[in-house]
Amino acid sequence: MGIVGKRAASSIFYGVTGSIASTLVAFAGSVVLARLLGPNYYGLVYALVALPQSLVGLVDLGLSGIIVRYGSRNEWDTALSAAFLRTTLVIIMTTAFLLLSRYIAYVFKRPYIIHYMLFVTLYFFAYSLALMMEALVGALGLFRVTNAMIVTRTTVRVSIAIVLVILGFGAISVIIGLIIGYLLEASVLASIAIYKLRQRIIQLIRDTKRLSRGIREVIVKMMPLIANVVVSSIVSPVISTLQIRYSNNELLGNFNVSSNIAAILDRIANTVSGGVTYGITASKDPDTINKSFIKGSMYSILIIGFFSIGALVFANKLTAVLYGSTYKYAYLMLMLQSVTLLGAVFGQNTSFLWAVGDTRLIGLLGVINAPVSLGAAVILIMKFGGVWGSLYTFIFSSYFGNILSLILTYKVHKALPDLKSNLRALVPSLLSGAIIYPFTLFLTPKISLLLAIPYTLLFALFTALFLRAKEINELIRVVAADRMLSLILRKPLLLILRINTYLYNMGWLQERLRYDE
């Protein structure tokens, strides 16, 4: 795959390792914090952070995607212009958030959180800024640095939160930890980006016509996304508001616990799809982009399926071991969140659209999906309550959005993922989960978690059975593009290839292979 394979491999590897490391730290912290605070106060933490997280799209407007796409192609005038514009939007939105804080508290039916809103506003500022810096440094190809800072940020914010909770500061301890962690990450990544791009930044600032031209170009590129972002920036906070307004803190605490575990799945899914985006945006050749899109979609669901099905199988035992019996609804919520990610079977269509620069279609998808999701949320939340209704909404939105993007991407670009291969890549996880799950019903929680080992071994066996030798060889070639990735995964993949070769040398499998081809 050349530069595409190398960039995708590096991005996925450092993204996955950084994400897993940071999420493991967050896991450890969440266990301690959840047990110290209890469901009610841990639910209050969720009520405080949900709105800032849902509003971050309003300051992005697709600008992070523009930074990644054009920065990775060394078109830095456009990328830096997007960064300047996004910084301005962060400042404007932070001011608005602070001014509206009293109103937000009353809409949530929690007027007592007014005293926390200054901290919540600072968290929003730090969070928004850090996300932009991750995009900027990622566009430079410094995946090790970005993910090292993600791990550092998580370690700092968890450590500070635990210390403050022990000292008696309560739920606000978590917010203070988030502020310090994200400000640290944003500061370090900004320093690196400014140092690496200092000449380009100075030239762009000195040449006002050049900067104006860059900003105009960015605005033209983001225009198709504005309708999408405006709609989604209204829809997402409305759903969060309804969720919080029509739930008690105990249910929100259970949801917060399940979301901590689901964060691993989300992070891996986003890293895999982000790796596909980084990889295919490195090429401008339509054939290369299309092939990378098809293969990337298949390998994405292979990885996402392994973790999502695993979470479904072990959800009950995992939440019991980690968080105890007080969080009695968390495992059901985690199972629903795991199902949401399996919509990736319909392909990494958004990554393809970013690669070809079709922001108009990305915007159209958002404009269609957002009001449909809002309508579903209102109906489901009114019927099932804030937390349960929002979970059902997430599942509906995920599958509806993925199917819609599949259809429109094909109609406009005639690009279609190999759905048969995607389903085939999902089969190893489904079979492994189906075999292991019955055993978890009869074992204690701690012993059941040990079944993750045979689940992984079965997954490797079924991967060797259902993937073809040329596909495994292609994975090995992609892995070989990165030294550290090759060090960790090359031998397991070679073992899977040997198993594949042995199985397909058997007579009945040779017949099946010839039939499939």
Short mmCIF file of C-alpha atoms in Angstrom, two decimals:
data_model
loop_
_atom_site.label_atom_id
_atom_site.label_comp_id
_atom_site.label_asym_id
_atom_site.label_seq_id
_atom_site.Cartn_x
_atom_site.Cartn_y
_atom_site.Cartn_z
CA MET A 1 0.00 0.00 0.00
CA GLY A 2 3.04 2.32 0.08
CA ILE A 3 2.54 5.60 1.94
CA VAL A 4 -1.12 4.75 2.50
CA GLY A 5 -0.31 1.49 4.24
CA LYS A 6 2.48 3.00 6.30
CA ARG A 7 0.45 5.99 7.45
CA ALA A 8 -2.59 3.86 8.25
CA ALA A 9 -0.46 1.31 10.10
CA SER A 10 1.34 3.95 12.17
CA SER A 11 -1.85 5.80 12.97
CA ILE A 12 -3.77 2.69 13.96
CA PHE A 13 -0.88 1.24 15.99
CA TYR A 14 -0.02 4.35 17.98
CA GLY A 15 -3.68 5.25 18.23
CA VAL A 16 -4.67 1.83 19.53
CA THR A 17 -1.74 1.51 21.94
CA GLY A 18 -2.17 5.08 23.20
CA SER A 19 -5.92 4.67 23.47
CA ILE A 20 -5.69 1.35 25.28
CA ALA A 21 -3.05 2.65 27.66
CA SER A 22 -4.99 5.83 28.46
CA THR A 23 -8.26 3.94 28.77
CA LEU A 24 -6.67 1.43 31.14
CA VAL A 25 -5.53 4.31 33.31
CA ALA A 26 -9.03 5.82 33.07
CA PHE A 27 -10.46 2.41 33.97
CA ALA A 28 -8.42 2.19 37.12
CA GLY A 29 -9.37 5.74 38.03
CA SER A 30 -13.06 5.21 37.27
CA VAL A 31 -13.17 2.15 39.49
CA VAL A 32 -11.74 4.09 42.42
CA LEU A 33 -13.82 7.21 41.78
CA ALA A 34 -17.07 5.31 41.22
CA ARG A 35 -16.62 3.34 44.42
CA LEU A 36 -15.66 6.45 46.41
CA LEU A 37 -18.47 8.64 45.08
CA GLY A 38 -21.29 6.09 44.70
CA PRO A 39 -23.97 6.04 41.95
CA ASN A 40 -25.63 9.36 42.91
CA TYR A 41 -22.52 11.55 42.96
CA TYR A 42 -21.00 9.71 40.04
CA GLY A 43 -24.21 10.48 38.15
CA LEU A 44 -23.77 14.14 39.04
CA VAL A 45 -20.32 14.02 37.45
CA TYR A 46 -21.93 12.83 34.21
CA ALA A 47 -24.52 15.62 34.36
CA LEU A 48 -21.70 18.17 34.61
CA VAL A 49 -19.55 16.89 31.73
CA ALA A 50 -22.20 15.72 29.23
CA LEU A 51 -23.16 19.12 27.84
CA PRO A 52 -19.59 20.41 27.21
CA GLN A 53 -18.80 17.19 25.38
CA SER A 54 -21.91 17.42 23.23
CA LEU A 55 -21.32 21.09 22.37
CA VAL A 56 -17.76 20.62 21.11
CA GLY A 57 -19.06 20.04 17.57
CA LEU A 58 -20.26 23.62 17.45
CA VAL A 59 -16.68 24.89 17.56
CA ASP A 60 -15.39 22.30 15.12
CA LEU A 61 -17.58 22.78 12.03
CA GLY A 62 -15.54 20.08 10.29
CA LEU A 63 -12.33 22.07 10.81
CA SER A 64 -10.46 19.20 12.48
CA GLY A 65 -11.07 17.08 9.40
CA ILE A 66 -9.74 19.87 7.19
CA ILE A 67 -6.63 20.19 9.38
CA VAL A 68 -5.97 16.44 9.13
CA ARG A 69 -6.67 16.17 5.42
CA TYR A 70 -4.64 19.13 4.19
CA GLY A 71 -1.92 18.97 6.81
CA SER A 72 -1.19 15.33 5.94
CA ARG A 73 -0.81 16.44 2.30
CA ASN A 74 1.60 19.22 3.31
CA GLU A 75 -0.89 21.93 2.30
CA TRP A 76 -0.33 23.88 5.49
CA ASP A 77 -1.77 27.24 4.44
CA THR A 78 -5.20 25.62 4.39
CA ALA A 79 -4.61 23.52 7.51
CA LEU A 80 -3.28 26.42 9.61
CA SER A 81 -6.05 28.73 8.44
CA ALA A 82 -8.51 26.13 9.69
CA ALA A 83 -6.64 26.03 13.02
CA PHE A 84 -6.80 29.83 13.39
CA LEU A 85 -10.52 29.80 12.65
CA ARG A 86 -11.21 26.98 15.10
CA THR A 87 -9.31 28.74 17.90
CA THR A 88 -11.48 31.82 17.40
CA LEU A 89 -14.64 29.72 17.60
CA VAL A 90 -13.43 28.05 20.82
CA ILE A 91 -13.02 31.46 22.49
CA ILE A 92 -16.45 32.66 21.33
CA MET A 93 -18.23 29.49 22.44
CA THR A 94 -16.49 29.44 25.83
CA THR A 95 -17.75 32.98 26.51
CA ALA A 96 -21.30 32.05 25.50
CA PHE A 97 -21.21 28.92 27.66
CA LEU A 98 -20.22 30.94 30.71
CA LEU A 99 -22.95 33.54 30.16
CA LEU A 100 -25.65 30.86 29.84
CA SER A 101 -24.52 28.72 32.78
CA ARG A 102 -27.37 29.72 35.14
CA TYR A 103 -29.99 28.90 32.50
CA ILE A 104 -28.35 25.50 31.81
CA ALA A 105 -28.52 24.55 35.48
CA TYR A 106 -32.27 25.17 35.63
CA VAL A 107 -32.98 23.35 32.37
CA PHE A 108 -31.24 20.30 33.86
CA LYS A 109 -33.57 20.53 36.89
CA ARG A 110 -30.44 20.77 39.02
CA PRO A 111 -30.15 24.41 40.16
CA TYR A 112 -27.53 23.41 42.73
CA ILE A 113 -24.93 22.93 39.96
CA ILE A 114 -24.74 26.69 39.31
CA HIS A 115 -21.74 26.86 41.63
CA TYR A 116 -19.92 24.30 39.45
CA MET A 117 -20.50 26.01 36.08
CA LEU A 118 -17.28 28.06 36.04
CA PHE A 119 -15.30 24.83 36.30
CA VAL A 120 -17.49 23.22 33.63
CA THR A 121 -16.80 26.17 31.31
CA LEU A 122 -13.05 25.87 31.84
CA TYR A 123 -13.32 22.16 31.06
CA PHE A 124 -15.11 22.94 27.80
CA PHE A 125 -12.35 25.38 26.80
CA ALA A 126 -9.52 22.96 27.61
CA TYR A 127 -11.27 19.99 25.98
CA SER A 128 -12.03 21.87 22.75
CA LEU A 129 -8.50 23.22 22.47
CA ALA A 130 -6.88 19.83 23.12
CA LEU A 131 -8.94 18.13 20.40
CA MET A 132 -7.76 20.70 17.87
CA MET A 133 -4.13 20.23 18.88
CA GLU A 134 -4.49 16.46 18.52
CA ALA A 135 -5.67 16.98 14.93
CA LEU A 136 -2.82 19.40 14.19
CA VAL A 137 -0.05 17.20 15.59
CA GLY A 138 -1.69 14.14 14.02
CA ALA A 139 -1.53 15.85 10.63
CA LEU A 140 2.23 16.22 11.20
CA GLY A 141 2.39 12.43 11.51
CA LEU A 142 3.60 12.59 15.13
CA PHE A 143 1.36 9.76 16.31
CA ARG A 144 3.74 8.72 19.11
CA VAL A 145 3.72 12.20 20.60
CA THR A 146 -0.05 12.61 20.36
CA ASN A 147 -0.82 9.33 22.02
CA ALA A 148 1.90 9.75 24.66
CA MET A 149 0.17 13.00 25.64
CA ILE A 150 -3.22 11.26 25.73
CA VAL A 151 -1.78 8.80 28.24
CA THR A 152 -0.16 11.60 30.25
CA ARG A 153 -3.34 13.66 30.25
CA THR A 154 -5.40 10.72 31.48
CA THR A 155 -2.91 9.85 34.22
CA VAL A 156 -2.77 13.43 35.49
CA ARG A 157 -6.53 14.02 35.51
CA VAL A 158 -7.30 10.69 37.20
CA SER A 159 -4.62 11.15 39.86
CA ILE A 160 -5.75 14.68 40.70
CA ALA A 161 -9.41 13.64 40.84
CA ILE A 162 -8.75 10.74 43.22
CA VAL A 163 -6.66 12.88 45.56
CA LEU A 164 -9.30 15.63 45.67
CA VAL A 165 -12.13 13.14 46.29
CA ILE A 166 -10.22 11.62 49.19
CA LEU A 167 -9.71 15.14 50.57
CA GLY A 168 -13.49 15.61 50.49
CA PHE A 169 -14.09 17.85 47.47
CA GLY A 170 -16.76 15.53 46.03
CA ALA A 171 -17.96 15.48 42.40
CA ILE A 172 -16.16 18.69 41.42
CA SER A 173 -12.86 16.83 41.90
CA VAL A 174 -13.39 15.01 38.63
CA ILE A 175 -13.99 18.28 36.74
CA ILE A 176 -10.86 19.89 38.18
CA GLY A 177 -8.83 16.85 37.13
CA LEU A 178 -10.23 17.08 33.60
CA ILE A 179 -9.38 20.78 33.35
CA ILE A 180 -5.77 20.30 34.41
CA GLY A 181 -5.28 17.20 32.25
CA TYR A 182 -6.64 18.73 29.05
CA LEU A 183 -4.86 22.07 29.58
CA LEU A 184 -1.58 20.19 29.99
CA GLU A 185 -2.16 18.20 26.82
CA ALA A 186 -3.20 21.26 24.81
CA SER A 187 -0.17 23.26 26.02
CA VAL A 188 2.40 20.58 25.17
CA LEU A 189 0.91 19.73 21.76
CA ALA A 190 0.55 23.43 20.91
CA SER A 191 4.22 24.00 21.76
CA ILE A 192 5.27 21.13 19.49
CA ALA A 193 3.03 22.25 16.62
CA ILE A 194 4.21 25.85 16.85
CA TYR A 195 7.86 24.75 16.93
CA LYS A 196 7.47 22.43 13.93
CA LEU A 197 5.44 24.93 11.91
CA ARG A 198 6.92 28.17 13.18
CA GLN A 199 8.16 29.35 9.77
CA ARG A 200 4.86 28.62 8.09
CA ILE A 201 2.92 30.29 10.91
CA ILE A 202 5.09 33.41 10.79
CA GLN A 203 4.77 33.63 7.00
CA LEU A 204 1.01 33.21 7.20
CA ILE A 205 0.63 35.89 9.90
CA ARG A 206 2.87 38.35 8.07
CA ASP A 207 1.15 37.82 4.73
CA THR A 208 -2.40 38.89 5.54
CA LYS A 209 -3.54 38.31 1.96
CA ARG A 210 -2.28 34.76 2.11
CA LEU A 211 -4.02 34.19 5.45
CA SER A 212 -7.24 35.72 4.13
CA ARG A 213 -7.05 33.52 1.05
CA GLY A 214 -6.51 30.47 3.26
CA ILE A 215 -9.45 31.33 5.50
CA ARG A 216 -11.70 31.89 2.46
CA GLU A 217 -10.67 28.51 1.11
CA VAL A 218 -11.42 26.88 4.45
CA ILE A 219 -14.82 28.54 4.64
CA VAL A 220 -15.65 27.31 1.12
CA LYS A 221 -14.68 23.78 2.12
CA MET A 222 -16.60 23.86 5.40
CA MET A 223 -19.74 25.50 3.98
CA PRO A 224 -21.32 22.16 3.06
CA LEU A 225 -20.73 21.05 6.65
CA ILE A 226 -22.19 24.11 8.38
CA ALA A 227 -25.81 23.03 8.02
CA ASN A 228 -24.81 19.61 9.34
CA VAL A 229 -22.93 21.04 12.32
CA VAL A 230 -25.59 23.62 13.18
CA VAL A 231 -28.27 20.93 13.16
CA SER A 232 -26.17 18.39 15.09
CA SER A 233 -24.93 21.04 17.51
CA ILE A 234 -28.57 21.63 18.42
CA VAL A 235 -29.59 17.98 18.35
CA SER A 236 -26.76 16.56 20.48
CA PRO A 237 -27.16 18.99 23.41
CA VAL A 238 -30.95 18.57 23.26
CA ILE A 239 -30.60 14.80 23.56
CA SER A 240 -28.11 15.20 26.42
CA THR A 241 -30.43 17.67 28.13
CA LEU A 242 -33.42 15.34 27.82
CA GLN A 243 -31.33 12.44 29.07
CA ILE A 244 -30.23 14.34 32.17
CA ARG A 245 -33.56 16.09 32.78
CA TYR A 246 -35.57 12.85 32.74
CA SER A 247 -33.11 10.69 34.71
CA ASN A 248 -32.10 10.60 38.34
CA ASN A 249 -28.48 10.73 39.38
CA GLU A 250 -28.41 7.01 40.23
CA LEU A 251 -29.26 5.96 36.66
CA LEU A 252 -26.82 8.53 35.32
CA GLY A 253 -24.18 7.04 37.60
CA ASN A 254 -24.82 3.59 36.14
CA PHE A 255 -24.64 5.06 32.65
CA ASN A 256 -21.39 6.81 33.51
CA VAL A 257 -19.91 3.48 34.66
CA SER A 258 -20.98 1.65 31.49
CA SER A 259 -19.68 4.55 29.42
CA ASN A 260 -16.27 4.27 31.08
CA ILE A 261 -16.05 0.68 29.87
CA ALA A 262 -17.59 1.51 26.50
CA ALA A 263 -14.93 4.22 26.12
CA ILE A 264 -12.49 1.45 25.24
CA LEU A 265 -14.75 0.32 22.42
CA ASP A 266 -15.40 3.86 21.20
CA ARG A 267 -11.72 4.75 21.32
CA ILE A 268 -10.70 1.66 19.39
CA ALA A 269 -13.47 2.16 16.82
CA ASN A 270 -12.56 5.84 16.36
CA THR A 271 -8.86 5.02 16.17
CA VAL A 272 -9.41 2.35 13.54
CA SER A 273 -11.64 4.59 11.43
CA GLY A 274 -9.24 7.48 12.02
CA GLY A 275 -6.36 5.29 10.87
CA VAL A 276 -8.25 4.53 7.69
CA THR A 277 -8.82 8.27 7.19
CA TYR A 278 -5.14 9.15 7.78
CA GLY A 279 -4.11 6.37 5.42
CA ILE A 280 -6.36 7.05 2.47
CA THR A 281 -6.05 10.85 2.66
CA ALA A 282 -2.32 10.40 2.07
CA SER A 283 -3.14 9.38 -1.50
CA LYS A 284 -4.85 11.35 -4.26
CA ASP A 285 -5.18 8.40 -6.61
CA PRO A 286 -8.87 7.35 -6.92
CA ASP A 287 -8.08 3.65 -7.40
CA THR A 288 -5.79 3.58 -4.36
CA ILE A 289 -8.40 5.39 -2.25
CA ASN A 290 -11.13 2.99 -3.34
CA LYS A 291 -9.06 -0.14 -2.63
CA SER A 292 -7.96 1.23 0.74
CA PHE A 293 -11.59 2.02 1.56
CA ILE A 294 -12.73 -1.54 0.80
CA LYS A 295 -9.90 -3.22 2.69
CA GLY A 296 -9.96 -0.68 5.51
CA SER A 297 -13.67 -1.30 6.07
CA MET A 298 -13.11 -5.04 6.27
CA TYR A 299 -10.17 -4.89 8.67
CA SER A 300 -11.96 -2.28 10.78
CA ILE A 301 -14.95 -4.52 11.48
CA LEU A 302 -12.57 -7.41 12.19
CA ILE A 303 -11.01 -5.39 15.04
CA ILE A 304 -14.17 -3.61 16.20
CA GLY A 305 -16.14 -6.85 16.17
CA PHE A 306 -13.62 -8.59 18.43
CA PHE A 307 -13.97 -5.96 21.15
CA SER A 308 -17.70 -5.29 20.76
CA ILE A 309 -18.75 -8.95 20.90
CA GLY A 310 -16.31 -9.49 23.76
CA ALA A 311 -17.99 -6.69 25.70
CA LEU A 312 -21.40 -8.25 25.06
CA VAL A 313 -20.21 -11.61 26.36
CA PHE A 314 -18.46 -10.34 29.50
CA ALA A 315 -20.53 -7.20 30.33
CA ASN A 316 -22.31 -8.60 33.40
CA LYS A 317 -19.20 -10.10 34.98
CA LEU A 318 -16.96 -7.16 34.13
CA THR A 319 -19.15 -4.50 35.74
CA ALA A 320 -19.69 -6.70 38.82
CA VAL A 321 -15.95 -7.26 39.36
CA LEU A 322 -14.90 -3.68 38.71
CA TYR A 323 -17.65 -1.55 40.21
CA GLY A 324 -19.54 -3.81 42.58
CA SER A 325 -23.21 -4.55 43.09
CA THR A 326 -24.34 -0.95 43.69
CA TYR A 327 -24.22 -0.27 39.93
CA LYS A 328 -26.90 -2.84 39.14
CA TYR A 329 -27.95 -1.53 35.71
CA ALA A 330 -24.52 -0.85 34.26
CA TYR A 331 -24.07 -4.21 32.52
CA LEU A 332 -27.32 -3.88 30.54
CA MET A 333 -26.30 -0.39 29.44
CA LEU A 334 -22.87 -1.65 28.39
CA MET A 335 -24.43 -4.38 26.26
CA LEU A 336 -26.57 -1.81 24.44
CA GLN A 337 -23.56 0.44 23.88
CA SER A 338 -21.60 -2.50 22.46
CA VAL A 339 -24.32 -3.24 19.90
CA THR A 340 -24.10 0.36 18.66
CA LEU A 341 -20.57 -0.09 17.28
CA LEU A 342 -21.42 -3.08 15.11
CA GLY A 343 -22.94 -0.69 12.58
CA ALA A 344 -19.36 -0.43 11.26
CA VAL A 345 -20.17 -3.55 9.24
CA PHE A 346 -21.66 -1.20 6.64
CA GLY A 347 -18.23 0.27 5.91
CA GLN A 348 -16.03 3.25 6.73
CA ASN A 349 -17.98 5.48 4.35
CA THR A 350 -17.27 8.76 6.13
CA SER A 351 -13.53 8.07 5.92
CA PHE A 352 -13.91 7.61 2.17
CA LEU A 353 -15.84 10.88 1.82
CA TRP A 354 -13.14 12.76 3.73
CA ALA A 355 -10.50 11.18 1.49
CA VAL A 356 -12.19 12.38 -1.70
CA GLY A 357 -13.03 15.75 -0.15
CA ASP A 358 -16.80 15.46 -0.49
CA THR A 359 -17.74 17.64 2.47
CA ARG A 360 -21.04 18.44 0.77
CA LEU A 361 -22.23 14.85 1.10
CA ILE A 362 -20.89 14.60 4.66
CA GLY A 363 -22.96 17.67 5.49
CA LEU A 364 -26.05 16.25 3.80
CA LEU A 365 -25.74 13.03 5.79
CA GLY A 366 -25.63 14.99 9.02
CA VAL A 367 -28.57 17.19 8.06
CA ILE A 368 -30.69 14.10 7.37
CA ASN A 369 -29.50 12.00 10.30
CA ALA A 370 -29.67 14.66 13.02
CA PRO A 371 -33.40 15.50 12.94
CA VAL A 372 -34.27 11.82 12.51
CA SER A 373 -32.20 11.02 15.60
CA LEU A 374 -33.80 13.89 17.52
CA GLY A 375 -37.28 12.66 16.65
CA ALA A 376 -36.36 9.15 17.74
CA ALA A 377 -34.81 10.49 20.96
CA VAL A 378 -37.91 12.48 21.94
CA ILE A 379 -40.16 9.46 21.37
CA LEU A 380 -37.87 6.94 23.07
CA ILE A 381 -36.89 9.13 26.04
CA MET A 382 -40.51 10.05 26.73
CA LYS A 383 -41.41 6.36 26.66
CA PHE A 384 -38.43 4.70 28.37
CA GLY A 385 -36.88 7.52 30.39
CA GLY A 386 -33.73 9.57 29.95
CA VAL A 387 -30.98 6.97 30.08
CA TRP A 388 -32.72 3.97 28.51
CA GLY A 389 -34.34 6.06 25.80
CA SER A 390 -31.03 7.69 24.89
CA LEU A 391 -29.34 4.27 24.64
CA TYR A 392 -32.01 3.03 22.22
CA THR A 393 -31.58 6.29 20.30
CA PHE A 394 -27.83 5.73 19.95
CA ILE A 395 -28.41 2.27 18.48
CA PHE A 396 -31.01 3.53 16.04
CA SER A 397 -28.89 6.52 14.99
CA SER A 398 -25.78 4.39 14.47
CA TYR A 399 -27.43 1.91 12.14
CA PHE A 400 -29.58 4.46 10.35
CA GLY A 401 -26.58 6.74 9.78
CA ASN A 402 -24.32 3.94 8.55
CA ILE A 403 -26.91 2.56 6.14
CA LEU A 404 -27.73 6.05 4.85
CA SER A 405 -24.05 6.87 4.26
CA LEU A 406 -23.60 3.53 2.50
CA ILE A 407 -26.47 4.25 0.10
CA LEU A 408 -25.54 7.87 -0.67
CA THR A 409 -21.81 7.16 -1.03
CA TYR A 410 -22.61 4.50 -3.59
CA LYS A 411 -25.07 6.69 -5.48
CA VAL A 412 -22.71 9.66 -5.69
CA HIS A 413 -19.26 8.01 -5.98
CA LYS A 414 -20.12 4.43 -7.00
CA ALA A 415 -17.92 3.33 -4.09
CA LEU A 416 -19.19 0.36 -2.16
CA PRO A 417 -17.54 -1.65 0.62
CA ASP A 418 -17.50 -5.40 0.16
CA LEU A 419 -20.37 -6.19 2.53
CA LYS A 420 -19.89 -9.93 2.11
CA SER A 421 -16.25 -9.61 3.20
CA ASN A 422 -17.25 -7.32 6.08
CA LEU A 423 -19.73 -9.89 7.35
CA ARG A 424 -17.11 -12.59 6.91
CA ALA A 425 -14.70 -10.51 9.03
CA LEU A 426 -17.36 -10.30 11.75
CA VAL A 427 -17.99 -14.05 11.88
CA PRO A 428 -14.87 -14.95 13.98
CA SER A 429 -16.09 -12.68 16.79
CA LEU A 430 -19.68 -13.93 16.60
CA LEU A 431 -18.68 -17.58 16.71
CA SER A 432 -16.17 -17.07 19.52
CA GLY A 433 -18.74 -15.16 21.58
CA ALA A 434 -21.46 -17.76 20.97
CA ILE A 435 -19.18 -20.55 22.20
CA ILE A 436 -17.89 -18.73 25.30
CA TYR A 437 -21.06 -17.00 26.54
CA PRO A 438 -22.89 -20.11 27.90
CA PHE A 439 -19.93 -20.88 30.18
CA THR A 440 -20.14 -17.41 31.76
CA LEU A 441 -23.65 -18.21 33.01
CA PHE A 442 -22.41 -20.92 35.36
CA LEU A 443 -19.17 -19.39 36.63
CA THR A 444 -18.41 -16.71 39.21
CA PRO A 445 -17.61 -13.24 37.83
CA LYS A 446 -13.83 -13.40 38.42
CA ILE A 447 -13.46 -16.88 36.90
CA SER A 448 -15.68 -15.91 33.98
CA LEU A 449 -13.31 -13.11 33.04
CA LEU A 450 -10.54 -15.68 32.57
CA LEU A 451 -12.56 -16.97 29.62
CA ALA A 452 -11.29 -13.92 27.72
CA ILE A 453 -8.22 -16.04 26.94
CA PRO A 454 -10.07 -18.87 25.12
CA TYR A 455 -12.28 -16.21 23.50
CA THR A 456 -9.15 -14.61 22.01
CA LEU A 457 -7.71 -17.97 20.93
CA LEU A 458 -10.97 -18.96 19.27
CA PHE A 459 -11.05 -15.59 17.52
CA ALA A 460 -7.56 -16.22 16.12
CA LEU A 461 -8.59 -19.71 14.96
CA PHE A 462 -11.77 -18.52 13.26
CA THR A 463 -9.89 -15.59 11.70
CA ALA A 464 -7.50 -18.11 10.14
CA LEU A 465 -10.51 -20.06 8.90
CA PHE A 466 -12.60 -17.24 7.46
CA LEU A 467 -9.92 -14.91 6.09
CA ARG A 468 -8.09 -15.89 2.93
CA ALA A 469 -4.33 -16.24 2.79
CA LYS A 470 -3.95 -13.21 0.53
CA GLU A 471 -5.90 -11.07 3.04
CA ILE A 472 -3.73 -12.20 5.95
CA ASN A 473 -0.63 -11.59 3.83
CA GLU A 474 -1.89 -8.09 3.10
CA LEU A 475 -2.36 -7.46 6.81
CA ILE A 476 1.21 -8.66 7.38
CA ARG A 477 2.48 -6.25 4.70
CA VAL A 478 0.60 -3.34 6.29
CA VAL A 479 2.01 -4.29 9.69
CA ALA A 480 5.52 -4.49 8.25
CA ALA A 481 5.25 -0.82 7.24
CA ASP A 482 5.76 0.15 10.88
CA ARG A 483 8.61 -1.18 12.99
CA MET A 484 6.86 -1.31 16.36
CA LEU A 485 3.62 -2.60 14.89
CA SER A 486 5.58 -5.33 13.15
CA LEU A 487 7.33 -6.22 16.41
CA ILE A 488 4.03 -6.83 18.21
CA LEU A 489 1.70 -8.25 15.55
CA ARG A 490 3.83 -9.84 12.87
CA LYS A 491 4.37 -13.15 14.69
CA PRO A 492 0.70 -13.62 15.69
CA LEU A 493 -0.33 -12.89 12.11
CA LEU A 494 2.25 -15.32 10.77
CA LEU A 495 0.86 -17.95 13.15
CA ILE A 496 -2.66 -17.24 11.88
CA LEU A 497 -1.34 -17.53 8.34
CA ARG A 498 0.21 -20.92 9.12
CA ILE A 499 -3.07 -22.12 10.62
CA ASN A 500 -4.87 -20.80 7.56
CA THR A 501 -2.45 -22.63 5.25
CA TYR A 502 -2.86 -25.86 7.20
CA LEU A 503 -6.66 -25.66 7.23
CA TYR A 504 -6.97 -24.82 3.56
CA ASN A 505 -4.62 -27.65 2.61
CA MET A 506 -7.28 -30.02 3.91
CA GLY A 507 -9.38 -31.44 1.12
CA TRP A 508 -12.84 -30.20 2.08
CA LEU A 509 -11.56 -26.67 2.70
CA GLN A 510 -9.82 -26.64 -0.66
CA GLU A 511 -13.18 -27.40 -2.24
CA ARG A 512 -14.80 -24.60 -0.24
CA LEU A 513 -12.08 -22.15 -1.25
CA ARG A 514 -12.50 -22.97 -4.93
CA TYR A 515 -16.28 -22.57 -4.56
CA ASP A 516 -15.92 -19.16 -2.84
CA GLU A 517 -13.53 -17.86 -5.48
#
